[in-house]
Short mmCIF file of C-alpha atoms and ligand atoms in Angstrom, two decimals:
data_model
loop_
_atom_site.label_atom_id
_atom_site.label_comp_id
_atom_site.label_asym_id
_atom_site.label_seq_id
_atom_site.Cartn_x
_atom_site.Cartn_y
_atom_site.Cartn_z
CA UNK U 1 14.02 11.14 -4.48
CA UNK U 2 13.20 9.87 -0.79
CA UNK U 3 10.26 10.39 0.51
CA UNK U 4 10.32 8.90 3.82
CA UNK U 5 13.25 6.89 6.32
CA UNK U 6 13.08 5.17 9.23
CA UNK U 7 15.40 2.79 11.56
CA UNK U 8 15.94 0.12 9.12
CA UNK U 9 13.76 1.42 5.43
CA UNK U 10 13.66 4.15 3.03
CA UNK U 11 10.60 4.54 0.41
CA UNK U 12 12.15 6.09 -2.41
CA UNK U 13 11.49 6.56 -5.79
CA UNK U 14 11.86 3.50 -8.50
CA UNK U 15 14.98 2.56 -10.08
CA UNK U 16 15.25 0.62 -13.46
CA UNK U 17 17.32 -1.80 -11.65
CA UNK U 18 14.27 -2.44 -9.41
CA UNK U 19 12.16 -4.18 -12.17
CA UNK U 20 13.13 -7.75 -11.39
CA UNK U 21 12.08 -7.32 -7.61
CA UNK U 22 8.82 -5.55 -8.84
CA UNK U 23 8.18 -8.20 -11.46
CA UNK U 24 8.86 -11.16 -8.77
CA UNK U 25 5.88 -10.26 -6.48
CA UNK U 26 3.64 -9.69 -9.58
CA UNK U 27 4.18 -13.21 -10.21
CA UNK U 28 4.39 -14.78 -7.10
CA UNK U 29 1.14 -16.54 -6.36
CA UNK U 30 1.46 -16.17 -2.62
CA UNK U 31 1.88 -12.31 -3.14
CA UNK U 32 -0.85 -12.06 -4.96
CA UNK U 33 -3.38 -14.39 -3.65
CA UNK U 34 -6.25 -11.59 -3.17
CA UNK U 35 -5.87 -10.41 -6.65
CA UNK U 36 -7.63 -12.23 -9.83
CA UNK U 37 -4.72 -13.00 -11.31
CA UNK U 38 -0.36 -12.77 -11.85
CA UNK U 39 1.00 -10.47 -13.74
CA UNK U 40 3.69 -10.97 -16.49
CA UNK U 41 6.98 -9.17 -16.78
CA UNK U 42 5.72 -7.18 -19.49
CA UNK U 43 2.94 -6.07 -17.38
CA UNK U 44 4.74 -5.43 -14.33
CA UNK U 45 7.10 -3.20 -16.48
CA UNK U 46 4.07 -1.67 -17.65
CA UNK U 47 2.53 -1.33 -13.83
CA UNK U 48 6.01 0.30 -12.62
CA UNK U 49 5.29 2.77 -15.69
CA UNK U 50 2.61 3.74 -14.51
CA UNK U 51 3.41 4.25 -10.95
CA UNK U 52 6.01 6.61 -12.17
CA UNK U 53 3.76 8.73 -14.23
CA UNK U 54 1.02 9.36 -11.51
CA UNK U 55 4.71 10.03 -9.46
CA UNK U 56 5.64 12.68 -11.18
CA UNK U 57 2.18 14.05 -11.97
CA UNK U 58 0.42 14.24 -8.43
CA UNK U 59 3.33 13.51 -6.29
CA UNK U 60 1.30 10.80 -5.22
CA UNK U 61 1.33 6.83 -6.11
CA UNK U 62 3.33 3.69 -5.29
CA UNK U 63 7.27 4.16 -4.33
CA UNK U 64 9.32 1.47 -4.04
CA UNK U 65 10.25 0.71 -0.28
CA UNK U 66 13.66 -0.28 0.44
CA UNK U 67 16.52 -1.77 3.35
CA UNK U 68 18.17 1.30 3.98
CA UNK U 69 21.27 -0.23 4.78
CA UNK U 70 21.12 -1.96 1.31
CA UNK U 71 18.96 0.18 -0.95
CA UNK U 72 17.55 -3.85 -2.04
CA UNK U 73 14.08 -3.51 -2.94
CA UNK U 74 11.30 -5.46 -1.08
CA UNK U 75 8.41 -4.35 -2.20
CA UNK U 76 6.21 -1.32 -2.56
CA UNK U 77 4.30 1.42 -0.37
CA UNK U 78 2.44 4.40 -1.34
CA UNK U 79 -0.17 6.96 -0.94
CA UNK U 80 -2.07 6.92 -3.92
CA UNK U 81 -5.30 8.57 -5.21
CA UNK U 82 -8.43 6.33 -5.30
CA UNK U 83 -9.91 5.36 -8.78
CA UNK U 84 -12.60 3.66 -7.19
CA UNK U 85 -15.78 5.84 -8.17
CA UNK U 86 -18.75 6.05 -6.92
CA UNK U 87 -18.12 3.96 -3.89
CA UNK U 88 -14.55 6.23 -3.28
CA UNK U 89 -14.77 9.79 -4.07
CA UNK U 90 -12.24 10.89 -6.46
CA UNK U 91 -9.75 12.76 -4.41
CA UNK U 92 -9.72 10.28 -1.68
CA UNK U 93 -5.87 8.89 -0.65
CA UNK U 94 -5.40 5.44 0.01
CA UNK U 95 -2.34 4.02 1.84
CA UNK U 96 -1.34 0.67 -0.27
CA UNK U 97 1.74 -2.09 -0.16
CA UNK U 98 2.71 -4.97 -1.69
CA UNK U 99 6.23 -7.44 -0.30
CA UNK U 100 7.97 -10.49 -1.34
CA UNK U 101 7.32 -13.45 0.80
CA UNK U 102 10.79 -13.74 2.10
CA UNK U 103 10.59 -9.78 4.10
CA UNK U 104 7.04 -10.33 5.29
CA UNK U 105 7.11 -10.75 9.15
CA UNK U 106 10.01 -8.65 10.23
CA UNK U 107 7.14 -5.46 10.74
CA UNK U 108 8.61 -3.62 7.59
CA UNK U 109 5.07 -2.57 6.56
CA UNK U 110 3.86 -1.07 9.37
CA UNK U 111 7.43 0.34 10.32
CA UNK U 112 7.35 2.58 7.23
CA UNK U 113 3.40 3.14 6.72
CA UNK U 114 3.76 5.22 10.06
CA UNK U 115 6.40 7.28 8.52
CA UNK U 116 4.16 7.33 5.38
CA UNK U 117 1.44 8.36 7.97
CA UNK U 118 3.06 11.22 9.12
CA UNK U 119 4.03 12.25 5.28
CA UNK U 120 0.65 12.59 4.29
CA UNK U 121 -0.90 14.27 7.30
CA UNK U 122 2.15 16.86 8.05
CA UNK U 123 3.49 17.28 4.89
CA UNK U 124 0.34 16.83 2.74
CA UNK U 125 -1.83 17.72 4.38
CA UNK U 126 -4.45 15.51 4.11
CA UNK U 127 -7.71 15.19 5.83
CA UNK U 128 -8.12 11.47 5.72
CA UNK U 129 -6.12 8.13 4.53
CA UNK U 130 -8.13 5.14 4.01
CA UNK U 131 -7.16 2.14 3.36
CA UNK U 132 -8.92 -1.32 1.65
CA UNK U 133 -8.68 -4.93 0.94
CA UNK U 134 -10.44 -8.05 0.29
CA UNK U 135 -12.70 -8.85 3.63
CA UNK U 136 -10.79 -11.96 3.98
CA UNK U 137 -6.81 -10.64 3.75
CA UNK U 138 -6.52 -10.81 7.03
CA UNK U 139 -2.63 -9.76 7.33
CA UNK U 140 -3.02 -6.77 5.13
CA UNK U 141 -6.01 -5.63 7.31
CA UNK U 142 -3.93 -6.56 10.00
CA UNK U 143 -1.16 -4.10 9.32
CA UNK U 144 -4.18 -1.65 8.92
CA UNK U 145 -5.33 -1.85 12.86
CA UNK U 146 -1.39 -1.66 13.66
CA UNK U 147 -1.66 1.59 12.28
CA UNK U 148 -4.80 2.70 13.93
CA UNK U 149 -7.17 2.57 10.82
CA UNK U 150 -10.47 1.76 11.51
CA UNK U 151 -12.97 0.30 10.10
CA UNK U 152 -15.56 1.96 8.33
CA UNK U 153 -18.19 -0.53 7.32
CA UNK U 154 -20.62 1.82 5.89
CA UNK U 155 -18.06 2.45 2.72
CA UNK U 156 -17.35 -1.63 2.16
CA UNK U 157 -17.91 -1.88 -1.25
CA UNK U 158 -17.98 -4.77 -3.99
CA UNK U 159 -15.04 -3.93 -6.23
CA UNK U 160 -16.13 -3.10 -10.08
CA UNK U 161 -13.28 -4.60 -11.80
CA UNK U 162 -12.80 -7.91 -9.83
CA UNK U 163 -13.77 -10.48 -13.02
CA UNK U 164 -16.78 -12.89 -12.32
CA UNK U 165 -14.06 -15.70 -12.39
CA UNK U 166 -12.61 -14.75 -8.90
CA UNK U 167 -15.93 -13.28 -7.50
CA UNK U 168 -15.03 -14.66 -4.31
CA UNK U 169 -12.46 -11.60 -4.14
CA UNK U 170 -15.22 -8.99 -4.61
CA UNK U 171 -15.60 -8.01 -1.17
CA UNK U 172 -13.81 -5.16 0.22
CA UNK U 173 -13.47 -3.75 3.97
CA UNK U 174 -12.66 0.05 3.95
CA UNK U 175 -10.76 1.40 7.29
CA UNK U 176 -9.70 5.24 7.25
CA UNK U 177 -8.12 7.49 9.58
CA UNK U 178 -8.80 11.17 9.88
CA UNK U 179 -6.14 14.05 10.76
CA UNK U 180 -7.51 14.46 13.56
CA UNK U 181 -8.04 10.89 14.95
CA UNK U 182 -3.82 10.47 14.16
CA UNK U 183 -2.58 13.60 15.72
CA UNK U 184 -4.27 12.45 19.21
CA UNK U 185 -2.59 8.96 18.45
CA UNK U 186 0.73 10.60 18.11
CA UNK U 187 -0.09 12.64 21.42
CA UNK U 188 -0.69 9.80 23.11
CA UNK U 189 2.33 7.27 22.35
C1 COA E 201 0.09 -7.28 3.61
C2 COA E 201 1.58 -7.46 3.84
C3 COA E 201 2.35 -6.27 3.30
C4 COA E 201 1.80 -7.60 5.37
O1 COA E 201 3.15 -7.93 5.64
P1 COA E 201 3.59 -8.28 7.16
O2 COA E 201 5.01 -8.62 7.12
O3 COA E 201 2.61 -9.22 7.77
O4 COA E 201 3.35 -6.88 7.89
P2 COA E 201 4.33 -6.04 8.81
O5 COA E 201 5.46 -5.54 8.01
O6 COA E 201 3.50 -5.04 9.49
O7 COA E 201 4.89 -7.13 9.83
C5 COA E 201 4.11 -7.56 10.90
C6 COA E 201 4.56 -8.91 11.36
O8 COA E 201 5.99 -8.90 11.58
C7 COA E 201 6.28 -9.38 12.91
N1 COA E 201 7.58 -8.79 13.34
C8 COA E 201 8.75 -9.47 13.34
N2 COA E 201 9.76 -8.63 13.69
C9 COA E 201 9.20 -7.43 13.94
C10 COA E 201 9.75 -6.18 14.36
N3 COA E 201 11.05 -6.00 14.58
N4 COA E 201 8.89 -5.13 14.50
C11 COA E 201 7.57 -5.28 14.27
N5 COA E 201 7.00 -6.47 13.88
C12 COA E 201 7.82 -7.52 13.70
C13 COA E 201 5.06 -8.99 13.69
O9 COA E 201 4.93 -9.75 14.86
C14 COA E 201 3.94 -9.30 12.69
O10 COA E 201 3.75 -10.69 12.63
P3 COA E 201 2.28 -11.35 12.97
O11 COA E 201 1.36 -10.86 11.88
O12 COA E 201 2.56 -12.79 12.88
O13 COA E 201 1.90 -10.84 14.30
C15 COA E 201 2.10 -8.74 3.13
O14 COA E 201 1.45 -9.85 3.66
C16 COA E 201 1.89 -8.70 1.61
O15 COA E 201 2.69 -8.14 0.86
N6 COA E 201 0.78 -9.34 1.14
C17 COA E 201 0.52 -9.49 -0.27
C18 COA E 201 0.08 -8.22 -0.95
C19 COA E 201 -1.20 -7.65 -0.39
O16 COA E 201 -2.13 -8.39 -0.05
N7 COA E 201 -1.22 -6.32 -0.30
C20 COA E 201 -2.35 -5.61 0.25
C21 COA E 201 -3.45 -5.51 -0.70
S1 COA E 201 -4.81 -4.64 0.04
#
């Protein structure tokens, strides 16, 4: 299934033959600097299980976002529900991605999180995305203004299951957009 294309990407839904890709930026230290720690292949295979499941329970999770002209993987983008209780009320969305080094740069992110935008507003309705990271990763925050998220630094929060042996990653900056706040974006560009 496809859930969203644009000029040049297509978030779709995973294919076995994506598990290599998947596993790559799990492991990649660069990739996942602002995590505690790499993941193995077992546990990416394990993470990609996942994704499915809440896919094809809620409708909502991580997809795998892919070249169109291709269908190569490079990476992942998703709505997802929040399991980040009691700073992020269950039922909250969050808009989340993850790339391999060598497609960062080339806008890819932000090309299909406006898409992804648009899916969750117009076709799910929602009332509000938000989005988070670590205070200090700057280019995924980045990607967050692109898309007109702002920041909302009364819900910051110190993340629950970041281990005391990467404290320094415990910080997180929340920015959200509401329906509202989009649709006069999309009127005005
Ligand atoms: C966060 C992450 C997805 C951002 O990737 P990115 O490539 O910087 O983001 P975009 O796809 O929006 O690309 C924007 C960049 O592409 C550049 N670019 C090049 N060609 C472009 C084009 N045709 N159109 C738009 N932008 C283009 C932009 O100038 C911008 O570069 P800049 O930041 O130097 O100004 C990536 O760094 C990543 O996977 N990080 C690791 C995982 C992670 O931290 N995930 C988030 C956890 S909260």
């Amino acid at each position: 299934m496809i859930v969203v294309e644009t000029e040049r990407l297509r978030v779709r839904n995973w294919l076995e033959t994506d598990r290599p890709l998947f596993a790559e930026i799990n492991a990649d230290p660069k990739v996942m600097e602002f995590f505690p720690r790499q993941r193995s292949r077992q546990e990416s295979d394990a993470l990609m299980d996942e994704a499915r499941r809440r896919i094809s329970e809620t409708g909502l999770g991580f997809f795998a976002l892919a070249l169109k002209d291709t269908d190569e993987p490079i990476g992942f983008l998703g709505l997802a529900l929040t399991d980040l209780e009691p700073f992020l009320p269950n039922g909250t969305v969050e808009i989340g991605w993850r790339l391999a080094v060598r497609f960062w740069q080339h806008g890819y992110v932000t090309e299909a999180s406006e898409a992804m935008l648009r899916h969750g507003f117009e076709n799910r309705e929602l009332a509000e995305i938000v989005s988070f990271a670590v205070k200090d990763n700057t280019r995924s925050i980045a990607v967050m203004q692109r898309l007109g998220l702002r920041h909302d630094p009364a819900r910051d929060f110190e993340h629950p299951r970041i281990p005391d042996t990467a404290a320094h990653l415990r910080q997180h900056v929340v920015y959200a957009i509401g329906r509202d706040e989009w649709q006069k974006r999309q009127r005005r560009a």
